mmCIF file of C-alpha atoms in Angstrom:
data_model
loop_
_atom_site.group_PDB
_atom_site.id
_atom_site.type_symbol
_atom_site.label_atom_id
_atom_site.label_comp_id
_atom_site.label_asym_id
_atom_site.label_seq_id
_atom_site.Cartn_x
_atom_site.Cartn_y
_atom_site.Cartn_z
ATOM 1 C CA MET A 261 105.590 119.378 126.244
ATOM 2 C CA LYS A 262 105.835 115.611 125.890
ATOM 3 C CA GLU A 263 104.867 113.947 122.642
ATOM 4 C CA ILE A 264 101.690 111.909 123.036
ATOM 5 C CA GLN A 265 101.135 108.817 120.932
ATOM 6 C CA TYR A 266 97.533 107.779 120.325
ATOM 7 C CA LEU A 267 96.937 104.077 120.029
ATOM 8 C CA THR A 268 93.853 102.737 118.329
ATOM 9 C CA SER A 269 92.644 99.171 117.981
ATOM 10 C CA TYR A 270 90.436 97.701 115.292
ATOM 11 C CA ARG A 271 88.396 94.517 115.198
ATOM 12 C CA VAL A 272 87.561 93.223 111.724
ATOM 13 C CA LEU A 273 83.921 92.146 111.494
ATOM 14 C CA LYS A 274 83.626 90.896 107.901
ATOM 15 C CA LYS A 275 84.838 91.338 104.335
ATOM 16 C CA ILE A 276 82.518 93.636 102.379
ATOM 17 C CA ALA A 277 84.279 93.902 99.020
ATOM 18 C CA SER A 278 87.208 92.587 97.046
ATOM 19 C CA GLY A 279 88.790 94.068 93.959
ATOM 20 C CA GLY A 280 91.840 93.944 91.757
ATOM 21 C CA MET A 281 94.457 95.208 94.213
ATOM 22 C CA GLY A 282 92.811 94.728 97.567
ATOM 23 C CA SER A 283 89.870 94.106 99.838
ATOM 24 C CA VAL A 284 87.630 96.209 102.042
ATOM 25 C CA PHE A 285 86.527 95.063 105.479
ATOM 26 C CA LEU A 286 83.886 96.278 107.887
ATOM 27 C CA ALA A 287 85.603 96.890 111.202
ATOM 28 C CA GLU A 288 85.048 98.352 114.616
ATOM 29 C CA GLN A 289 87.391 100.968 116.003
ATOM 30 C CA MET A 290 87.731 100.523 119.745
ATOM 31 C CA GLY A 291 88.799 103.157 122.230
ATOM 32 C CA ALA A 292 88.735 104.091 125.877
ATOM 33 C CA ASP A 293 85.646 103.514 128.028
ATOM 34 C CA ASP A 294 83.959 101.185 125.519
ATOM 35 C CA PHE A 295 84.160 103.728 122.691
ATOM 36 C CA ARG A 296 83.176 102.071 119.409
ATOM 37 C CA LYS A 297 83.012 103.375 115.843
ATOM 38 C CA ILE A 298 82.234 101.416 112.677
ATOM 39 C CA VAL A 299 84.828 102.005 109.938
ATOM 40 C CA ALA A 300 85.949 100.472 106.653
ATOM 41 C CA ILE A 301 89.478 99.147 106.279
ATOM 42 C CA LYS A 302 90.963 98.862 102.809
ATOM 43 C CA THR A 303 93.934 96.529 102.419
ATOM 44 C CA ILE A 304 96.362 95.761 99.638
ATOM 45 C CA LYS A 305 96.629 92.092 98.631
ATOM 46 C CA ARG A 306 99.793 90.264 99.687
ATOM 47 C CA ASP A 307 100.758 89.518 96.070
ATOM 48 C CA PHE A 308 100.886 93.252 95.372
ATOM 49 C CA LEU A 309 103.144 93.891 98.371
ATOM 50 C CA LYS A 310 106.009 92.239 96.482
ATOM 51 C CA ASN A 311 106.075 95.099 93.966
ATOM 52 C CA LYS A 312 107.265 98.398 95.485
ATOM 53 C CA GLU A 313 105.411 100.381 92.804
ATOM 54 C CA ASN A 314 102.074 98.870 93.927
ATOM 55 C CA VAL A 315 102.821 99.694 97.552
ATOM 56 C CA ASP A 316 103.819 103.245 96.594
ATOM 57 C CA LEU A 317 100.525 103.674 94.678
ATOM 58 C CA PHE A 318 98.512 102.440 97.674
ATOM 59 C CA VAL A 319 100.373 104.655 100.150
ATOM 60 C CA GLY A 320 100.243 107.589 97.728
ATOM 61 C CA GLU A 321 96.474 107.217 97.368
ATOM 62 C CA ALA A 322 96.010 107.395 101.134
ATOM 63 C CA LYS A 323 98.239 110.447 101.473
ATOM 64 C CA LEU A 324 96.668 112.239 98.522
ATOM 65 C CA VAL A 325 93.056 111.835 99.614
ATOM 66 C CA SER A 326 93.611 112.254 103.348
ATOM 67 C CA ASP A 327 92.586 115.924 103.250
ATOM 68 C CA LEU A 328 89.575 115.513 100.960
ATOM 69 C CA ILE A 329 86.535 116.589 102.956
ATOM 70 C CA HIS A 330 83.360 116.560 100.888
ATOM 71 C CA GLU A 331 79.863 115.169 101.372
ATOM 72 C CA ASN A 332 80.290 112.784 98.418
ATOM 73 C CA VAL A 333 83.789 111.526 99.298
ATOM 74 C CA LEU A 334 84.498 109.017 102.052
ATOM 75 C CA GLN A 335 86.988 110.370 104.551
ATOM 76 C CA VAL A 336 90.327 108.683 105.162
ATOM 77 C CA TYR A 337 91.250 108.454 108.848
ATOM 78 C CA GLN A 338 94.529 106.549 108.915
ATOM 79 C CA LEU A 339 97.211 104.803 106.886
ATOM 80 C CA GLY A 340 98.810 101.964 108.781
ATOM 81 C CA GLN A 341 100.916 98.877 108.460
ATOM 82 C CA ALA A 342 99.995 95.738 110.368
ATOM 83 C CA MET A 343 102.818 93.450 111.353
ATOM 84 C CA VAL A 344 102.232 89.824 110.419
ATOM 85 C CA GLY A 345 104.675 87.421 112.035
ATOM 86 C CA SER A 346 108.245 88.491 111.366
ATOM 87 C CA SER A 347 107.426 90.169 108.037
ATOM 88 C CA SER A 348 106.607 93.828 107.509
ATOM 89 C CA GLY A 349 102.923 92.983 107.138
ATOM 90 C CA ILE A 350 100.162 94.581 105.148
ATOM 91 C CA TYR A 351 99.302 98.199 104.501
ATOM 92 C CA TYR A 352 95.795 99.352 105.295
ATOM 93 C CA ILE A 353 93.698 102.495 105.000
ATOM 94 C CA VAL A 354 91.059 103.188 107.641
ATOM 95 C CA MET A 355 88.183 105.164 106.198
ATOM 96 C CA GLU A 356 84.651 106.279 106.804
ATOM 97 C CA TYR A 357 82.039 103.568 106.398
ATOM 98 C CA ALA A 358 78.874 104.492 104.500
ATOM 99 C CA HIS A 359 76.096 102.031 105.228
ATOM 100 C CA GLY A 360 73.926 101.078 102.288
ATOM 101 C CA LYS A 361 74.038 99.620 98.806
ATOM 102 C CA ASN A 362 76.805 100.506 96.430
ATOM 103 C CA LEU A 363 76.055 101.532 92.867
ATOM 104 C CA ALA A 364 77.025 98.135 91.412
ATOM 105 C CA ASP A 365 74.530 96.381 93.721
ATOM 106 C CA PHE A 366 71.854 98.958 92.855
ATOM 107 C CA ILE A 367 72.317 98.378 89.109
ATOM 108 C CA ARG A 368 72.490 94.585 89.512
ATOM 109 C CA GLU A 369 69.270 94.546 91.531
ATOM 110 C CA HIS A 370 67.460 96.568 88.850
ATOM 111 C CA LYS A 371 68.728 94.218 86.122
ATOM 112 C CA ASN A 372 67.673 91.141 88.093
ATOM 113 C CA ARG A 373 64.181 92.580 88.496
ATOM 114 C CA GLN A 374 64.183 93.652 84.846
ATOM 115 C CA LYS A 375 63.458 97.221 85.901
ATOM 116 C CA VAL A 376 64.794 100.399 84.362
ATOM 117 C CA THR A 377 66.213 102.965 86.766
ATOM 118 C CA ASN A 378 64.147 106.117 86.988
ATOM 119 C CA VAL A 379 65.795 108.912 84.930
ATOM 120 C CA GLU A 380 65.636 111.354 87.849
ATOM 121 C CA ILE A 381 67.362 108.901 90.202
ATOM 122 C CA GLY A 382 70.043 108.168 87.599
ATOM 123 C CA ALA A 383 70.642 111.891 87.022
ATOM 124 C CA PHE A 384 70.839 112.484 90.788
ATOM 125 C CA ILE A 385 73.438 109.718 91.242
ATOM 126 C CA ILE A 386 75.534 110.950 88.316
ATOM 127 C CA SER A 387 75.370 114.536 89.594
ATOM 128 C CA ARG A 388 76.755 113.470 92.987
ATOM 129 C CA VAL A 389 79.587 111.526 91.346
ATOM 130 C CA CYS A 390 80.387 114.600 89.222
ATOM 131 C CA ARG A 391 80.377 116.856 92.307
ATOM 132 C CA ALA A 392 82.864 114.572 94.055
ATOM 133 C CA LEU A 393 85.108 114.338 90.994
ATOM 134 C CA HIS A 394 85.038 118.108 90.453
ATOM 135 C CA TYR A 395 85.962 118.676 94.097
ATOM 136 C CA ALA A 396 88.875 116.211 93.897
ATOM 137 C CA HIS A 397 90.102 117.507 90.527
ATOM 138 C CA THR A 398 90.139 121.142 91.679
ATOM 139 C CA LYS A 399 91.435 120.526 95.240
ATOM 140 C CA LYS A 400 94.450 122.577 96.294
ATOM 141 C CA ASP A 401 96.932 122.013 99.101
ATOM 142 C CA VAL A 402 97.339 124.360 102.070
ATOM 143 C CA TYR A 403 99.622 126.583 99.972
ATOM 144 C CA GLY A 404 97.087 126.972 97.154
ATOM 145 C CA ARG A 405 98.846 124.616 94.744
ATOM 146 C CA PRO A 406 96.678 122.204 92.742
ATOM 147 C CA LEU A 407 96.903 118.594 93.936
ATOM 148 C CA ASN A 408 96.342 117.386 90.352
ATOM 149 C CA ILE A 409 94.178 114.483 91.477
ATOM 150 C CA VAL A 410 92.842 112.309 88.680
ATOM 151 C CA HIS A 411 90.502 109.501 89.740
ATOM 152 C CA ARG A 412 91.433 106.513 87.609
ATOM 153 C CA ASP A 413 88.842 104.059 88.856
ATOM 154 C CA VAL A 414 85.409 105.491 88.049
ATOM 155 C CA THR A 415 83.333 102.641 86.652
#
């Protein structure tokens, strides 16, 4: 049986977030017969590419969470490296896109309107974050060994 290589193309639509180590873009995955799927693409900033440890952390994150399948965790579809000119390019993670406001925007909007978040809504949000963290922290590999995932960026 011949090995088949699947090729996928992405078209970046806009930047939707930027953080300490990278940025997240809204993109469109394009396939055969006008297939289209909206995805998020997370990239590592060029300055961080100079340090191998940063690159290893980014790649390690993608590999570690690639098998996390939970209703409160965005799925990772692909880890790739885009070639830019003659250099090795940038690493990127293609992941599920969840349309809507993020928690920071939700909190900011309430503060701007000088409104207090309803206790029930706050408890619901926290419970979903806890469910996702519990799932990740107790996840095991295919051999039943703990993955020992610790999420270091819950804010």
